[in-house]
Structures are given as structure tokens and as C-alpha cells.
Amino acid sequence: RHHHQVFAGHEGSVTAGLFTPDGRTVVTGGADGTVRLWAPKKGTCRHVFNGHDAHEAPITCLAVHPAWEKDETNDSAKLVISGSEDGTAKLMHVGTKKIVASFPHSPPDTSEVAAGAAASASAEGLSVESVAICPTLPWCATAGVDGNCKIWNMNSKTMHQCCAHPLSAAVTKMMWHPSLPVVVTSAADGIVRMWDARQGTVVSDYKGHTDMVLDVKGCWGAGVGGVD
């Protein structure tokens, strides 16, 4: 099979990837804990987010700022957010090639790190599984296997709200409503929930799956909308 371009450089498997809305950059995340920016036509690496302030474990997910998709010239919206097994999310500016914020969704416990084996056993429980940036407010969200979907203020870099799932059901996927401060989550308990991100409360839930829900997409109408 013919490959138009090959992007080689990650030290291990590539776990996430996307095109920026302007089509000028490919963003990838890998098991090596790095996020890399690539030139699509040449296949060359433009930048590697690693080292100090970067992730310390494999990347699990990536998302781009929705405002960039609407306006490719909006320099302030040229943001990508990444989630990792290290329990953190990083907000990166593609233009300046800087990490502009770090969100400690479920960071490692220093006592567990000292314990060695205990830290390894609990590493999976720290993982951030889904990230997304709010289209209308300066907020982003992180969701993980700790059962929480956390809402963050990207300006103050502080947590605004926590949407805690019953019995700490692992969150597998999360998305924002396109025009309302509402997030939708899918979870390992087989329930899809719609949350008011301002209050951290459930607006409605969707039951019927007999096993975990692995993904969720919105089909929005005139109101809050529905979920497929």
C-alpha cells in the first residue's frame, strides 16, 4: 500500500493524532510521553513537547480548540490539549510551541511513588482518557478512569467544577455541547450522562447499554440536543 507520508520519530507506539484545522500541522502523541508537531508535506518534525513541564507517561488523547476550526486565523485559539496516563493534561500553543497550562486531573501520590510497586499498580487508575476545550467559554475538561470529569478555567488554570460519577465509574469519553456550558460523558457503568458544567450536576442520563460505553457523539437540535 502506498503511503503519502511517513512521520517517524516517536520512541514507541503512536497513541493519538490529529490535523490542525488549517491543515498545516499534524499533531501526534505517543507511548514515549511526547507530543509532536509535524509538517504534513515533508513529514519532518517541527517540535517536540518533552522534558520539563511535559508528560511523564504515555499520551492517551488529543483535542484541538473548536474556535480554531471556525476561524483558522485566530492565533489565540491555536491550542491543543493532551491527556496522559500520568494523570495530567497539558495545554499547548501550536504557534509559540509552548506548554501554556498544566491541569492535574489525578496526579500521582508521592507516597505511592516512594512505594515503587504500589505506584506501578495504581498507574492505570490515574489515567486521563478524554480531553476537550469548550467552544464558548475559556474552559476545558478532562475525564479519566478515576470516575471524574473535571472542568478547568484556562485563564486562571484552576479547577472550576468536578462532575463525579457514581461509584467512581471510569469515564471513557467526554465532549462539549457546541453552544451551551454542557458536557456529555460515557462511562464504564454503561450510562451516558449530560452535565451542567457550571454546577457539576447531571442534567439527564441515558440508560440501556448492558456493558461499558466506549464512545459518545452529539446530534444537537434547537435545544440541548440528543446523544447518539
PDB file of C-alpha atoms in Angstrom, residues 33-212:
ATOM      1  CA  GLY A  33       5.056  10.634  26.591  1.00  0.00           C
ATOM      2  CA  THR A  34       5.794  13.236  23.939  1.00  0.00           C
ATOM      3  CA  VAL A  35       3.500  15.365  21.799  1.00  0.00           C
ATOM      4  CA  ARG A  36       4.991  16.172  18.411  1.00  0.00           C
ATOM      5  CA  LEU A  37       4.226  18.702  15.668  1.00  0.00           C
ATOM      6  CA  TRP A  38       4.829  17.600  12.069  1.00  0.00           C
ATOM      7  CA  ALA A  39       4.950  19.208   8.634  1.00  0.00           C
ATOM      8  CA  PRO A  40       2.356  17.223   6.637  1.00  0.00           C
ATOM      9  CA  LYS A  41       4.005  17.593   3.223  1.00  0.00           C
ATOM     10  CA  LYS A  42       7.593  16.913   4.242  1.00  0.00           C
ATOM     11  CA  GLY A  43       6.996  14.571   7.168  1.00  0.00           C
ATOM     12  CA  THR A  44       9.558  16.434   9.263  1.00  0.00           C
ATOM     13  CA  CYS A  45       9.142  17.065  12.968  1.00  0.00           C
ATOM     14  CA  ARG A  46       8.784  20.763  13.780  1.00  0.00           C
ATOM     15  CA  HIS A  47       8.708  20.486  17.542  1.00  0.00           C
ATOM     16  CA  VAL A  48       8.646  18.000  20.416  1.00  0.00           C
ATOM     17  CA  PHE A  49       6.891  18.814  23.682  1.00  0.00           C
ATOM     18  CA  ASN A  50       9.011  16.933  26.212  1.00  0.00           C
ATOM     19  CA  GLY A  51      11.249  17.476  29.195  1.00  0.00           C
ATOM     20  CA  HIS A  52      10.340  19.876  31.993  1.00  0.00           C
ATOM     21  CA  ASP A  53       6.572  20.519  32.371  1.00  0.00           C
ATOM     22  CA  ALA A  54       5.759  17.857  29.755  1.00  0.00           C
ATOM     23  CA  HIS A  55       4.040  14.497  30.278  1.00  0.00           C
ATOM     24  CA  GLU A  56       5.806  11.701  32.127  1.00  0.00           C
ATOM     25  CA  ALA A  57       3.771   8.773  30.774  1.00  0.00           C
ATOM     26  CA  PRO A  58       2.088   7.685  27.509  1.00  0.00           C
ATOM     27  CA  ILE A  59      -0.331  10.070  25.794  1.00  0.00           C
ATOM     28  CA  THR A  60      -3.913   8.819  25.705  1.00  0.00           C
ATOM     29  CA  CYS A  61      -5.836  11.568  23.883  1.00  0.00           C
ATOM     30  CA  LEU A  62      -5.605  14.847  21.975  1.00  0.00           C
ATOM     31  CA  ALA A  63      -8.082  17.602  21.100  1.00  0.00           C
ATOM     32  CA  VAL A  64      -7.936  20.932  19.287  1.00  0.00           C
ATOM     33  CA  HIS A  65      -9.672  24.199  20.234  1.00  0.00           C
ATOM     34  CA  PRO A  66     -13.067  24.348  18.443  1.00  0.00           C
ATOM     35  CA  ALA A  67     -12.654  28.107  17.851  1.00  0.00           C
ATOM     36  CA  TRP A  68      -9.649  27.345  15.648  1.00  0.00           C
ATOM     37  CA  GLU A  69     -11.890  25.183  13.475  1.00  0.00           C
ATOM     38  CA  LYS A  70     -14.244  28.144  12.943  1.00  0.00           C
ATOM     39  CA  ASP A  71     -11.535  30.732  12.355  1.00  0.00           C
ATOM     40  CA  GLU A  72      -8.186  29.478  11.093  1.00  0.00           C
ATOM     41  CA  THR A  73      -6.671  32.972  11.538  1.00  0.00           C
ATOM     42  CA  ASN A  74      -7.484  33.151  15.260  1.00  0.00           C
ATOM     43  CA  ASP A  75      -3.994  32.939  16.719  1.00  0.00           C
ATOM     44  CA  SER A  76      -5.165  32.800  20.339  1.00  0.00           C
ATOM     45  CA  ALA A  77      -7.188  29.662  19.556  1.00  0.00           C
ATOM     46  CA  LYS A  78      -4.274  27.693  18.116  1.00  0.00           C
ATOM     47  CA  LEU A  79      -4.382  25.397  21.104  1.00  0.00           C
ATOM     48  CA  VAL A  80      -4.128  21.635  21.500  1.00  0.00           C
ATOM     49  CA  ILE A  81      -4.798  19.780  24.731  1.00  0.00           C
ATOM     50  CA  SER A  82      -3.375  16.363  25.593  1.00  0.00           C
ATOM     51  CA  GLY A  83      -4.212  13.780  28.238  1.00  0.00           C
ATOM     52  CA  SER A  84      -1.862  11.157  29.639  1.00  0.00           C
ATOM     53  CA  GLU A  85      -1.554   8.106  31.836  1.00  0.00           C
ATOM     54  CA  ASP A  86       0.355  10.334  34.268  1.00  0.00           C
ATOM     55  CA  GLY A  87      -2.999  11.824  35.328  1.00  0.00           C
ATOM     56  CA  THR A  88      -2.424  15.275  33.862  1.00  0.00           C
ATOM     57  CA  ALA A  89      -3.488  17.289  30.843  1.00  0.00           C
ATOM     58  CA  LYS A  90      -1.311  19.811  29.037  1.00  0.00           C
ATOM     59  CA  LEU A  91      -2.493  22.834  27.062  1.00  0.00           C
ATOM     60  CA  MET A  92      -0.092  23.678  24.221  1.00  0.00           C
ATOM     61  CA  HIS A  93       0.052  26.596  21.801  1.00  0.00           C
ATOM     62  CA  VAL A  94       0.970  25.329  18.353  1.00  0.00           C
ATOM     63  CA  GLY A  95       2.161  28.744  17.182  1.00  0.00           C
ATOM     64  CA  THR A  96       4.517  29.576  20.046  1.00  0.00           C
ATOM     65  CA  LYS A  97       5.319  25.892  20.668  1.00  0.00           C
ATOM     66  CA  LYS A  98       4.918  26.372  24.403  1.00  0.00           C
ATOM     67  CA  ILE A  99       3.035  24.498  27.116  1.00  0.00           C
ATOM     68  CA  VAL A 100       0.775  27.239  28.458  1.00  0.00           C
ATOM     69  CA  ALA A 101      -1.004  25.288  31.199  1.00  0.00           C
ATOM     70  CA  SER A 102      -0.953  22.009  33.087  1.00  0.00           C
ATOM     71  CA  PHE A 103      -4.071  20.532  34.687  1.00  0.00           C
ATOM     72  CA  PRO A 104      -3.514  17.937  37.470  1.00  0.00           C
ATOM     73  CA  HIS A 105      -6.597  15.780  36.933  1.00  0.00           C
ATOM     74  CA  SER A 106      -5.370  12.860  39.050  1.00  0.00           C
ATOM     75  CA  PRO A 107      -1.637  13.242  39.633  1.00  0.00           C
ATOM     76  CA  PRO A 108       0.490  10.526  41.250  1.00  0.00           C
ATOM     77  CA  ASP A 109       0.582  10.330  45.026  1.00  0.00           C
ATOM     78  CA  THR A 110       4.141  10.994  46.185  1.00  0.00           C
ATOM     79  CA  SER A 111       3.777   8.351  48.871  1.00  0.00           C
ATOM     80  CA  GLU A 112       2.890   5.810  46.193  1.00  0.00           C
ATOM     81  CA  VAL A 113       5.830   6.884  44.086  1.00  0.00           C
ATOM     82  CA  ALA A 114       8.064   6.156  47.052  1.00  0.00           C
ATOM     83  CA  ALA A 115       6.424   2.768  47.421  1.00  0.00           C
ATOM     84  CA  GLY A 116       7.544   1.742  43.942  1.00  0.00           C
ATOM     85  CA  ALA A 117       5.407  -1.330  43.275  1.00  0.00           C
ATOM     86  CA  ALA A 118       2.310   0.367  44.627  1.00  0.00           C
ATOM     87  CA  ALA A 119       2.817   3.241  42.227  1.00  0.00           C
ATOM     88  CA  SER A 120       3.029   0.841  39.298  1.00  0.00           C
ATOM     89  CA  ALA A 121      -0.114  -0.974  40.368  1.00  0.00           C
ATOM     90  CA  SER A 122      -2.107   2.260  40.637  1.00  0.00           C
ATOM     91  CA  ALA A 123      -0.789   3.913  37.473  1.00  0.00           C
ATOM     92  CA  GLU A 124      -3.804   2.858  35.412  1.00  0.00           C
ATOM     93  CA  GLY A 125      -6.123   4.461  37.905  1.00  0.00           C
ATOM     94  CA  LEU A 126      -4.540   7.860  37.255  1.00  0.00           C
ATOM     95  CA  SER A 127      -5.034   7.952  33.503  1.00  0.00           C
ATOM     96  CA  VAL A 128      -6.814  10.810  31.727  1.00  0.00           C
ATOM     97  CA  GLU A 129      -8.886   9.167  28.977  1.00  0.00           C
ATOM     98  CA  SER A 130     -10.547  12.150  27.283  1.00  0.00           C
ATOM     99  CA  VAL A 131      -9.918  15.893  26.903  1.00  0.00           C
ATOM    100  CA  ALA A 132     -11.837  18.702  25.200  1.00  0.00           C
ATOM    101  CA  ILE A 133     -11.931  22.501  25.034  1.00  0.00           C
ATOM    102  CA  CYS A 134     -15.182  24.411  25.485  1.00  0.00           C
ATOM    103  CA  PRO A 135     -16.304  26.200  22.275  1.00  0.00           C
ATOM    104  CA  THR A 136     -17.880  29.197  24.057  1.00  0.00           C
ATOM    105  CA  LEU A 137     -16.083  29.745  27.371  1.00  0.00           C
ATOM    106  CA  PRO A 138     -12.410  29.773  28.440  1.00  0.00           C
ATOM    107  CA  TRP A 139     -12.841  26.303  29.890  1.00  0.00           C
ATOM    108  CA  CYS A 140     -11.512  22.855  29.129  1.00  0.00           C
ATOM    109  CA  ALA A 141     -12.428  19.466  30.531  1.00  0.00           C
ATOM    110  CA  THR A 142     -10.553  16.322  31.470  1.00  0.00           C
ATOM    111  CA  ALA A 143     -12.073  12.921  32.171  1.00  0.00           C
ATOM    112  CA  GLY A 144     -10.447   9.775  33.470  1.00  0.00           C
ATOM    113  CA  VAL A 145     -10.706   6.329  34.923  1.00  0.00           C
ATOM    114  CA  ASP A 146     -10.930   7.837  38.407  1.00  0.00           C
ATOM    115  CA  GLY A 147     -14.599   8.497  37.590  1.00  0.00           C
ATOM    116  CA  ASN A 148     -14.328  12.269  37.379  1.00  0.00           C
ATOM    117  CA  CYS A 149     -14.881  14.794  34.632  1.00  0.00           C
ATOM    118  CA  LYS A 150     -13.199  17.995  35.729  1.00  0.00           C
ATOM    119  CA  ILE A 151     -13.881  21.460  34.343  1.00  0.00           C
ATOM    120  CA  TRP A 152     -10.908  23.833  34.280  1.00  0.00           C
ATOM    121  CA  ASN A 153     -10.611  27.585  33.790  1.00  0.00           C
ATOM    122  CA  MET A 154      -7.906  28.038  31.162  1.00  0.00           C
ATOM    123  CA  ASN A 155      -7.246  31.649  32.251  1.00  0.00           C
ATOM    124  CA  SER A 156      -6.777  31.065  35.975  1.00  0.00           C
ATOM    125  CA  LYS A 157      -5.585  27.464  35.429  1.00  0.00           C
ATOM    126  CA  THR A 158      -7.755  26.306  38.321  1.00  0.00           C
ATOM    127  CA  MET A 159     -10.496  23.697  38.585  1.00  0.00           C
ATOM    128  CA  HIS A 160     -13.946  25.217  38.199  1.00  0.00           C
ATOM    129  CA  GLN A 161     -16.083  22.132  38.821  1.00  0.00           C
ATOM    130  CA  CYS A 162     -15.960  18.366  39.196  1.00  0.00           C
ATOM    131  CA  CYS A 163     -18.590  16.067  37.690  1.00  0.00           C
ATOM    132  CA  ALA A 164     -18.227  12.981  39.876  1.00  0.00           C
ATOM    133  CA  HIS A 165     -19.680   9.741  38.513  1.00  0.00           C
ATOM    134  CA  PRO A 166     -21.449   7.366  40.927  1.00  0.00           C
ATOM    135  CA  LEU A 167     -19.244   4.622  42.358  1.00  0.00           C
ATOM    136  CA  SER A 168     -16.277   6.233  40.585  1.00  0.00           C
ATOM    137  CA  ALA A 169     -17.296   4.674  37.265  1.00  0.00           C
ATOM    138  CA  ALA A 170     -14.429   5.193  34.819  1.00  0.00           C
ATOM    139  CA  VAL A 171     -15.122   7.855  32.195  1.00  0.00           C
ATOM    140  CA  THR A 172     -14.251   6.633  28.712  1.00  0.00           C
ATOM    141  CA  LYS A 173     -15.178   9.643  26.574  1.00  0.00           C
ATOM    142  CA  MET A 174     -16.324  13.226  27.004  1.00  0.00           C
ATOM    143  CA  MET A 175     -17.469  16.049  24.732  1.00  0.00           C
ATOM    144  CA  TRP A 176     -18.777  19.626  24.964  1.00  0.00           C
ATOM    145  CA  HIS A 177     -22.089  20.921  23.681  1.00  0.00           C
ATOM    146  CA  PRO A 178     -21.349  23.340  20.782  1.00  0.00           C
ATOM    147  CA  SER A 179     -23.112  26.357  22.334  1.00  0.00           C
ATOM    148  CA  LEU A 180     -24.009  25.583  25.969  1.00  0.00           C
ATOM    149  CA  PRO A 181     -21.904  25.005  29.115  1.00  0.00           C
ATOM    150  CA  VAL A 182     -22.802  21.323  28.992  1.00  0.00           C
ATOM    151  CA  VAL A 183     -20.592  18.240  28.814  1.00  0.00           C
ATOM    152  CA  VAL A 184     -21.587  14.715  27.862  1.00  0.00           C
ATOM    153  CA  THR A 185     -19.740  11.706  29.244  1.00  0.00           C
ATOM    154  CA  SER A 186     -19.770   7.971  28.576  1.00  0.00           C
ATOM    155  CA  ALA A 187     -18.699   5.627  31.329  1.00  0.00           C
ATOM    156  CA  ALA A 188     -17.802   2.078  32.269  1.00  0.00           C
ATOM    157  CA  ASP A 189     -21.134   1.663  34.082  1.00  0.00           C
ATOM    158  CA  GLY A 190     -22.930   1.719  30.715  1.00  0.00           C
ATOM    159  CA  ILE A 191     -24.552   5.118  31.256  1.00  0.00           C
ATOM    160  CA  VAL A 192     -24.229   8.275  29.158  1.00  0.00           C
ATOM    161  CA  ARG A 193     -24.689  11.444  31.207  1.00  0.00           C
ATOM    162  CA  MET A 194     -25.268  15.084  30.324  1.00  0.00           C
ATOM    163  CA  TRP A 195     -23.830  17.513  32.895  1.00  0.00           C
ATOM    164  CA  ASP A 196     -24.249  21.191  33.704  1.00  0.00           C
ATOM    165  CA  ALA A 197     -20.588  22.210  33.727  1.00  0.00           C
ATOM    166  CA  ARG A 198     -21.343  25.287  35.835  1.00  0.00           C
ATOM    167  CA  GLN A 199     -22.790  23.293  38.733  1.00  0.00           C
ATOM    168  CA  GLY A 200     -21.295  19.820  38.216  1.00  0.00           C
ATOM    169  CA  THR A 201     -24.770  18.278  38.257  1.00  0.00           C
ATOM    170  CA  VAL A 202     -26.434  15.736  35.951  1.00  0.00           C
ATOM    171  CA  VAL A 203     -28.975  17.258  33.551  1.00  0.00           C
ATOM    172  CA  SER A 204     -30.087  13.892  32.172  1.00  0.00           C
ATOM    173  CA  ASP A 205     -28.810  10.363  31.711  1.00  0.00           C
ATOM    174  CA  TYR A 206     -29.232   7.728  29.028  1.00  0.00           C
ATOM    175  CA  LYS A 207     -29.502   4.122  30.131  1.00  0.00           C
ATOM    176  CA  GLY A 208     -29.863   0.900  28.166  1.00  0.00           C
ATOM    177  CA  HIS A 209     -26.358  -0.377  27.483  1.00  0.00           C
ATOM    178  CA  THR A 210     -25.558  -3.596  29.306  1.00  0.00           C
ATOM    179  CA  ASP A 211     -21.810  -3.021  29.319  1.00  0.00           C
ATOM    180  CA  MET A 212     -19.434  -0.065  29.307  1.00  0.00           C
TER     181      MET A 212
END
